[in-house]
Amino acid sequence: MSVTFPHGFLWGTATAAYQVEGAVREGGRTPSIWDTFSHTPGKVLGGDTGDTAVDHFHRRAEDVALMADLGVGAYRFSVSWPRVQPTGRGPAVQRGLDFYRALVDDLLEHGIQPALTLYHWDLPQELESAGGWPERETAHRFADYAQLVAEALGDRVEMWSTLNEPWCSAFLGYASGVHAPGRTDPLAALRAAHHLNLGHGLAVQALRGALPRRARIGISLNPSVVRARTESPGDLDACRRIDALANRIFSGPLLRGAYPDDLRADTASLTDWGFVKDGDLSAIGRRLDWLGLNYYAPAVVSASDGSPAHGNDGHASAEYSPWPAADSVSFHQPPGERTEMGWSVDPSGLYDLLMQYTREAPGLPLMITENGAAYDDEPAADGTVHDPDRIRYLHGHLTAVHRAISDGADVRGYFLWSLLDNFEWSYGYSKRFGAVYVDYATRSRTPKTSAHWYGRLARTGVLPEATGAVPAPE
Ligand code: IFM
């Protein structure tokens, strides 16, 4: 039986500025926290940096043409804050905005819908030097930046996202320190989480004021699909605790107007949450037009068995935990297939996530703003790149999406992470998430088999088989 998606379902691919653009010193761009972090010895595998990345900045037209050839309907990209507002304050730099104007124009000319994310982790270094996300001021700076971008691109971009995966910014950036800015202070991470939430709310207000009514504003979260290893009270409590720190710390204020009581109680040894000021919660809870969910793999937890509380963020060797006040929790790798990141392949987690948010946010359209997998792709002798594992991963997860839609989830679109192989943060270029292979010596692009497979899906709305013949490029 064919698996057919609803008419109008948005099929996209995604990237993020620091992971693909390169050109870090062009057009007045100043360093972001990721420039500083990646240039700090020992922080990124192999000493890789985003200095050149995959040169999307100069190959923009080629990359848009590639998407058009494949037949995808939308492109999710992020704007580099230090490229358009160097140092994070003051007026916009037109040369920086020009890149995004040209990108959006190219996309629209090819009938590809632009989906713009304002913040995918590249905080201007000067704002970090002034305290970064643990400081309230950064939320206000973010709202001003949102306003500048909206004024420049609001006439041609309809789909706007404030933040990508604020959990990573707060907890990998300020608690475990495996992401920029590399701080290891659990209280700073909780403060950062709140100020990211606040920055989101203030940015939504700025965007509503600056954008035409047709604009659709959302945020992309990476909720943890967290499962207790057993039904024992200790394991269930570990699950509740991680659910609070990973999920409800964002969904609480965004969707229900409050931080959860159990989260406040769990973290009482670190803070009384006095950094939440009057009016913050109503700012954060401003109406959204859609909610973005990024999903890769579920997490399995138990009461502590002595192993460190790291979780499946892929940084099991990190010295510091990303989970404040959760030393009583252990994480476990479920048995079964894994991707090159070591993350388990479990499409049921995506189904559960979609159904959970269908219940938690009734009436709010959902978008899968990231899903995909890293594999060790290599070109064959004839130059083609076959990635059957990725096709199976996508097929399984898209079958789960279809099932969720059939069961009532209002899912409007899916963005494959990623369009291109790119800079995978502290893993540098060692993990390939792209549907398009990038030769890092020449930066030439070769669509993998999965890109053609996904393009066929995007053009027809019908899920192709995962096995059998490789679909020929059409
Ligand atoms: O590459 C990242 C992306 O920047 C954010 N979400 C997860 C992806 C894979 O780790």
XYZ file of C-alpha atoms and ligand atoms in Angstrom:
484
model
C 0.000 0.000 0.000
C 1.446 3.400 -0.909
C 2.216 5.877 1.842
C 0.978 9.253 0.616
C 1.426 12.501 2.517
C -1.186 15.266 2.635
C -1.353 17.698 -0.272
C 0.723 20.790 0.509
C 3.023 18.990 2.959
C 6.309 20.903 2.973
C 9.409 18.915 2.028
C 12.607 20.692 2.907
C 16.275 20.349 3.666
C 18.144 22.232 6.366
C 21.542 23.731 7.193
C 22.887 26.268 9.682
C 25.131 29.265 9.040
C 28.290 28.306 10.915
C 28.102 24.719 9.701
C 28.063 25.581 6.004
C 28.825 29.192 5.141
C 32.543 29.706 5.754
C 33.675 33.229 4.744
C 34.016 34.072 8.409
C 36.042 37.201 7.815
C 34.130 38.617 4.867
C 31.801 41.578 4.652
C 32.461 42.897 8.130
C 31.487 39.699 9.963
C 32.990 39.524 13.450
C 33.774 36.318 15.396
C 31.020 34.304 16.999
C 31.453 32.050 20.011
C 31.938 29.152 17.582
C 34.875 30.904 15.890
C 36.497 31.346 19.286
C 35.672 27.828 20.462
C 36.765 26.036 17.302
C 40.054 27.910 17.316
C 40.719 26.836 20.917
C 43.004 23.782 20.840
C 41.322 20.566 21.927
C 37.725 21.724 21.583
C 36.895 20.348 18.124
C 38.010 17.007 16.750
C 41.010 17.344 14.465
C 41.192 21.078 15.149
C 38.510 21.634 12.483
C 36.869 25.049 12.233
C 34.055 26.637 10.247
C 36.457 29.120 8.602
C 35.662 27.772 5.158
C 33.100 25.103 6.031
C 31.534 23.965 2.751
C 31.760 27.456 1.274
C 27.999 27.881 0.986
C 28.597 31.628 1.176
C 30.258 31.565 -2.247
C 28.435 28.535 -3.663
C 24.974 29.775 -2.764
C 23.663 29.766 -6.318
C 25.027 26.276 -6.999
C 23.456 24.954 -3.801
C 20.070 26.467 -4.593
C 20.226 24.992 -8.085
C 21.048 21.621 -6.524
C 17.946 21.806 -4.330
C 15.851 22.804 -7.324
C 17.197 19.854 -9.331
C 16.331 17.496 -6.517
C 12.860 18.984 -6.273
C 12.725 20.022 -2.620
C 10.101 22.596 -1.721
C 11.745 24.466 1.160
C 15.151 25.385 2.533
C 15.720 25.944 6.233
C 18.805 28.076 6.806
C 20.001 30.228 9.660
C 21.220 33.787 9.648
C 24.659 34.409 11.121
C 24.117 37.035 13.794
C 27.706 38.400 13.629
C 27.431 38.663 9.851
C 24.443 40.990 9.928
C 25.017 42.733 13.262
C 28.720 42.504 14.068
C 29.347 42.574 17.819
C 25.629 42.034 18.489
C 24.737 45.699 18.848
C 23.901 48.654 16.669
C 22.739 48.887 13.093
C 22.691 46.062 10.568
C 25.541 45.701 8.114
C 24.005 45.769 4.655
C 26.775 43.627 3.106
C 25.901 40.875 5.554
C 22.192 41.132 4.851
C 22.886 41.153 1.106
C 23.980 37.521 1.267
C 20.628 36.493 2.752
C 18.702 38.757 0.355
C 20.420 37.034 -2.561
C 19.857 33.598 -1.060
C 16.153 34.242 -0.536
C 15.785 35.704 -4.031
C 17.472 32.643 -5.544
C 15.214 30.326 -3.556
C 12.039 32.143 -4.543
C 13.088 32.198 -8.196
C 13.382 28.415 -8.035
C 10.042 28.010 -6.253
C 11.712 26.965 -2.980
C 10.213 28.366 0.202
C 12.758 30.006 2.519
C 12.490 29.015 6.204
C 14.650 31.360 8.245
C 16.111 30.623 11.673
C 17.482 33.609 13.549
C 19.739 31.769 15.961
C 21.520 28.498 15.365
C 24.193 28.903 18.060
C 26.550 31.562 16.661
C 26.320 34.237 19.343
C 28.547 37.245 18.587
C 31.656 36.783 20.721
C 31.342 40.309 22.092
C 28.006 39.409 23.672
C 29.538 36.323 25.265
C 32.381 38.466 26.563
C 29.727 40.656 28.162
C 28.238 37.592 29.902
C 26.436 35.674 27.152
C 23.091 33.938 27.560
C 23.322 33.697 31.362
C 22.836 37.490 31.293
C 19.405 39.004 30.745
C 20.784 41.698 28.455
C 21.507 39.087 25.780
C 17.760 38.409 25.432
C 17.193 42.091 24.650
C 20.075 42.143 22.199
C 18.523 39.132 20.441
C 15.171 40.889 20.066
C 16.880 43.917 18.495
C 18.708 41.650 16.061
C 15.426 39.892 15.194
C 13.915 43.259 14.361
C 16.799 44.135 12.010
C 16.494 40.869 10.109
C 12.710 41.161 9.920
C 12.953 44.663 8.465
C 15.379 43.416 5.793
C 13.740 40.142 4.787
C 10.169 40.341 6.018
C 8.834 41.180 2.571
C 9.932 37.814 1.143
C 10.258 35.258 3.958
C 7.092 33.805 5.475
C 8.451 31.095 7.757
C 10.409 32.444 10.721
C 12.000 30.603 13.616
C 13.562 32.311 16.598
C 15.880 29.699 18.124
C 17.190 26.319 17.127
C 17.491 23.790 19.961
C 17.877 26.131 22.932
C 18.651 23.063 25.090
C 21.974 22.685 23.262
C 22.799 26.387 23.578
C 22.117 26.354 27.314
C 23.295 22.952 28.495
C 25.989 21.889 26.023
C 27.270 25.467 25.891
C 27.248 26.360 29.582
C 27.039 23.079 31.599
C 28.953 20.290 29.846
C 30.993 22.771 27.824
C 31.255 20.544 24.757
C 29.750 23.339 22.662
C 30.672 27.004 22.514
C 31.286 28.947 24.655
C 32.546 25.899 26.534
C 31.586 26.907 30.075
C 30.942 24.277 32.764
C 28.699 26.057 35.249
C 25.294 24.434 35.913
C 23.765 27.612 37.330
C 24.892 29.576 34.271
C 23.173 26.929 32.129
C 19.846 27.343 33.936
C 20.098 31.114 33.639
C 20.950 30.711 29.956
C 17.888 28.510 29.411
C 15.641 31.196 30.878
C 17.245 34.013 28.908
C 17.005 32.000 25.704
C 13.302 31.536 26.441
C 12.981 35.241 27.177
C 14.943 36.165 24.056
C 12.550 34.006 22.067
C 9.517 35.758 23.559
C 10.937 39.250 23.009
C 11.907 38.298 19.466
C 8.383 37.027 18.733
C 7.076 40.424 19.833
C 9.596 42.238 17.612
C 8.791 39.980 14.656
C 5.022 40.422 15.045
C 5.568 44.182 14.947
C 7.850 44.157 11.925
C 6.513 41.364 9.723
C 3.453 41.271 7.486
C 0.446 39.358 8.819
C 1.106 36.384 6.578
C 4.392 35.619 8.403
C 4.412 32.373 10.373
C 6.545 32.438 13.530
C 7.798 29.438 15.491
C 10.716 27.925 17.376
C 12.611 24.652 16.929
C 13.078 22.528 20.035
C 14.946 19.247 20.347
C 12.827 17.493 22.944
C 14.334 14.397 24.441
C 12.118 11.356 24.018
C 13.102 10.043 27.404
C 12.169 6.561 28.520
C 12.618 4.926 31.929
C 14.646 1.719 31.782
C 12.165 -0.013 34.102
C 8.947 0.901 35.865
C 10.736 1.080 39.231
C 10.078 4.282 41.212
C 13.769 5.224 41.007
C 13.882 4.859 37.216
C 10.581 6.676 36.781
C 11.876 9.532 38.895
C 15.063 9.705 36.805
C 12.848 9.933 33.731
C 10.759 12.707 35.266
C 13.895 14.657 36.219
C 15.429 14.503 32.732
C 12.072 15.260 31.132
C 11.961 18.448 33.242
C 15.511 19.516 32.310
C 15.349 18.553 28.652
C 11.768 19.322 27.732
C 9.495 21.019 30.222
C 12.048 23.775 30.948
C 11.116 24.988 27.450
C 7.604 23.672 26.830
C 6.450 24.813 30.297
C 6.924 28.557 29.768
C 6.287 28.369 26.004
C 3.018 26.439 26.124
C 1.750 26.556 29.715
C 3.022 29.896 31.032
C 5.182 28.512 33.869
C 8.336 26.643 34.772
C 7.438 23.256 36.266
C 7.374 23.053 40.071
C 9.391 19.821 40.065
C 12.143 21.462 37.981
C 12.368 24.317 40.477
C 12.468 21.818 43.354
C 15.101 19.595 41.690
C 17.408 22.582 41.107
C 16.762 24.362 44.419
C 20.340 23.702 45.582
C 21.577 25.772 42.634
C 19.070 28.611 42.387
C 15.800 30.083 43.641
C 15.032 31.071 40.029
C 15.076 34.729 41.050
C 16.308 35.512 37.536
C 12.721 35.011 36.314
C 11.287 38.525 36.558
C 7.714 39.790 36.518
C 6.335 39.722 33.028
C 8.893 37.236 31.683
C 6.491 34.322 31.527
C 3.841 36.207 29.620
C 6.536 37.402 27.190
C 7.784 33.851 26.637
C 4.269 32.467 26.213
C 3.362 34.679 23.251
C 1.312 32.951 20.593
C 3.182 30.768 18.107
C 2.059 29.852 14.591
C 3.916 26.541 14.536
C 6.197 24.462 16.692
C 9.357 22.891 15.289
C 10.505 19.530 16.616
C 13.970 18.127 15.919
C 14.333 14.403 16.471
C 17.220 11.971 16.099
C 17.033 9.257 18.801
C 15.376 8.526 22.150
C 17.126 8.435 25.543
C 16.855 5.638 28.109
C 17.471 6.537 31.756
C 17.525 4.901 35.147
C 18.329 5.775 38.719
C 22.082 6.150 38.955
C 24.141 3.007 38.609
C 27.318 5.007 39.050
C 27.883 5.934 35.412
C 27.952 9.649 34.651
C 24.787 11.532 33.685
C 25.720 12.447 30.131
C 22.863 11.325 27.981
C 22.796 10.596 24.315
C 23.998 13.977 23.158
C 26.855 12.082 21.581
C 29.444 13.387 24.026
C 29.715 10.428 26.370
C 33.362 11.234 27.044
C 32.590 14.761 28.269
C 33.988 15.506 31.687
C 31.024 17.554 32.888
C 27.362 16.657 32.763
C 24.916 18.745 30.742
C 22.207 17.917 33.319
C 22.277 20.244 36.362
C 21.373 18.559 39.655
C 20.846 15.183 37.981
C 23.778 13.162 39.295
C 21.198 10.627 40.446
C 20.498 9.663 36.823
C 22.277 7.249 34.474
C 21.846 7.039 30.696
C 21.829 3.792 28.724
C 22.307 2.895 25.104
C 19.361 0.829 23.922
C 20.386 -2.291 22.014
C 20.049 -2.351 18.249
C 21.115 -0.378 15.242
C 23.025 2.887 15.633
C 24.133 5.657 13.342
C 27.692 6.912 13.005
C 27.000 9.280 15.928
C 26.314 6.244 18.121
C 22.659 7.278 18.321
C 20.101 4.491 18.202
C 17.787 4.183 15.218
C 14.258 4.252 16.638
C 11.465 5.784 14.559
C 8.923 4.992 17.288
C 10.465 7.889 19.223
C 9.450 10.308 16.490
C 5.908 8.941 16.476
C 5.704 9.264 20.271
C 7.074 12.806 20.142
C 4.536 13.942 17.554
C 1.655 12.398 19.470
C 2.879 13.890 22.744
C 2.993 17.429 21.327
C -0.349 16.879 19.628
C -1.765 16.365 23.115
C 0.298 19.120 24.763
C -0.238 21.818 22.157
C -3.653 21.194 20.634
C -4.281 23.335 17.588
C -0.612 24.242 17.086
C 0.737 22.998 13.736
C 3.901 20.932 14.058
C 6.934 20.944 11.776
C 9.742 18.435 11.900
C 12.519 20.948 11.485
C 15.316 18.360 11.696
C 15.648 14.620 11.282
C 18.409 12.632 9.666
C 21.461 10.523 10.316
C 25.245 10.501 9.983
C 26.853 7.593 8.155
C 30.336 6.944 6.937
C 29.600 7.695 3.287
C 32.303 7.160 0.693
C 32.200 7.663 -3.075
C 32.358 4.503 -5.169
C 34.968 4.118 -7.918
C 32.587 5.711 -10.415
C 32.081 8.725 -8.137
C 28.531 7.888 -7.044
C 27.725 7.843 -3.332
C 25.308 5.158 -2.193
C 23.889 5.523 1.308
C 21.291 2.785 1.801
C 21.475 3.098 5.606
C 20.355 6.707 5.417
C 17.500 5.788 3.078
C 16.347 3.135 5.519
C 16.628 5.607 8.400
C 14.547 8.165 6.521
C 12.028 5.616 5.328
C 11.466 4.373 8.886
C 11.106 7.842 10.340
C 8.842 9.098 7.578
C 6.630 6.050 7.991
C 6.354 7.055 11.656
C 5.456 10.629 10.651
C 2.762 9.331 8.321
C 1.351 7.139 11.080
C 1.255 10.114 13.451
C -0.595 12.185 10.846
C -3.101 9.346 10.371
C -3.564 9.295 14.159
C -4.366 13.013 14.282
C -1.039 14.856 14.502
C -1.122 18.130 12.547
C 2.323 17.836 10.965
C 2.827 20.345 8.157
C 6.346 19.661 6.981
C 9.634 17.817 7.286
C 13.171 19.150 6.902
C 15.916 16.644 6.267
C 19.085 17.335 8.224
C 21.111 18.095 6.277
C 21.235 19.276 2.690
C 25.035 19.017 2.693
C 27.745 17.281 4.660
C 29.010 19.982 6.992
C 30.787 21.063 10.184
C 29.261 18.860 12.871
C 30.210 21.092 15.816
C 32.695 19.444 18.201
C 32.998 16.496 15.792
C 34.292 18.784 13.059
C 33.970 17.263 9.594
C 34.159 13.679 10.837
C 30.390 13.038 10.704
C 28.483 13.244 7.450
C 24.791 14.113 7.789
C 24.311 15.369 4.234
C 22.031 14.081 1.515
C 24.664 15.662 -0.695
C 28.264 14.495 -0.344
C 30.929 17.173 -0.070
C 34.500 16.414 -1.036
C 36.349 18.481 1.553
C 39.439 18.810 -0.635
C 37.622 20.413 -3.565
C 34.263 21.258 -1.951
C 32.560 19.657 -4.932
C 29.024 18.374 -4.315
C 27.635 14.954 -5.271
C 24.034 14.102 -4.411
C 23.990 10.759 -2.589
C 21.417 8.123 -3.475
C 19.332 9.383 -0.559
C 19.143 12.851 -2.128
C 17.526 11.402 -5.263
C 15.274 9.219 -3.113
C 14.210 12.228 -1.036
C 13.745 14.379 -4.134
C 11.350 11.820 -5.552
C 9.372 11.921 -2.310
C 9.343 15.731 -2.358
C 8.046 15.817 -5.924
C 5.359 13.159 -5.516
C 4.402 13.144 -1.844
C 4.547 9.346 -2.016
C 7.106 7.527 0.128
C 9.372 5.480 -2.142
C 10.427 1.997 -1.063
C 13.604 1.893 1.009
C 14.905 -1.195 -0.703
C 15.356 -2.235 -4.284
C 16.631 -0.228 -7.155
C 18.328 3.079 -6.634
C 16.008 5.734 -8.047
C 17.621 7.225 -11.114
C 18.009 10.986 -11.131
C 15.093 12.364 -13.172
O 24.173 19.285 13.200
C 23.246 19.383 14.229
C 22.407 20.622 14.071
O 23.178 21.766 14.015
C 21.458 20.746 15.240
N 20.707 19.546 15.436
C 21.415 18.294 15.457
C 22.316 18.187 14.253
C 23.085 16.844 14.279
O 23.835 16.754 15.430
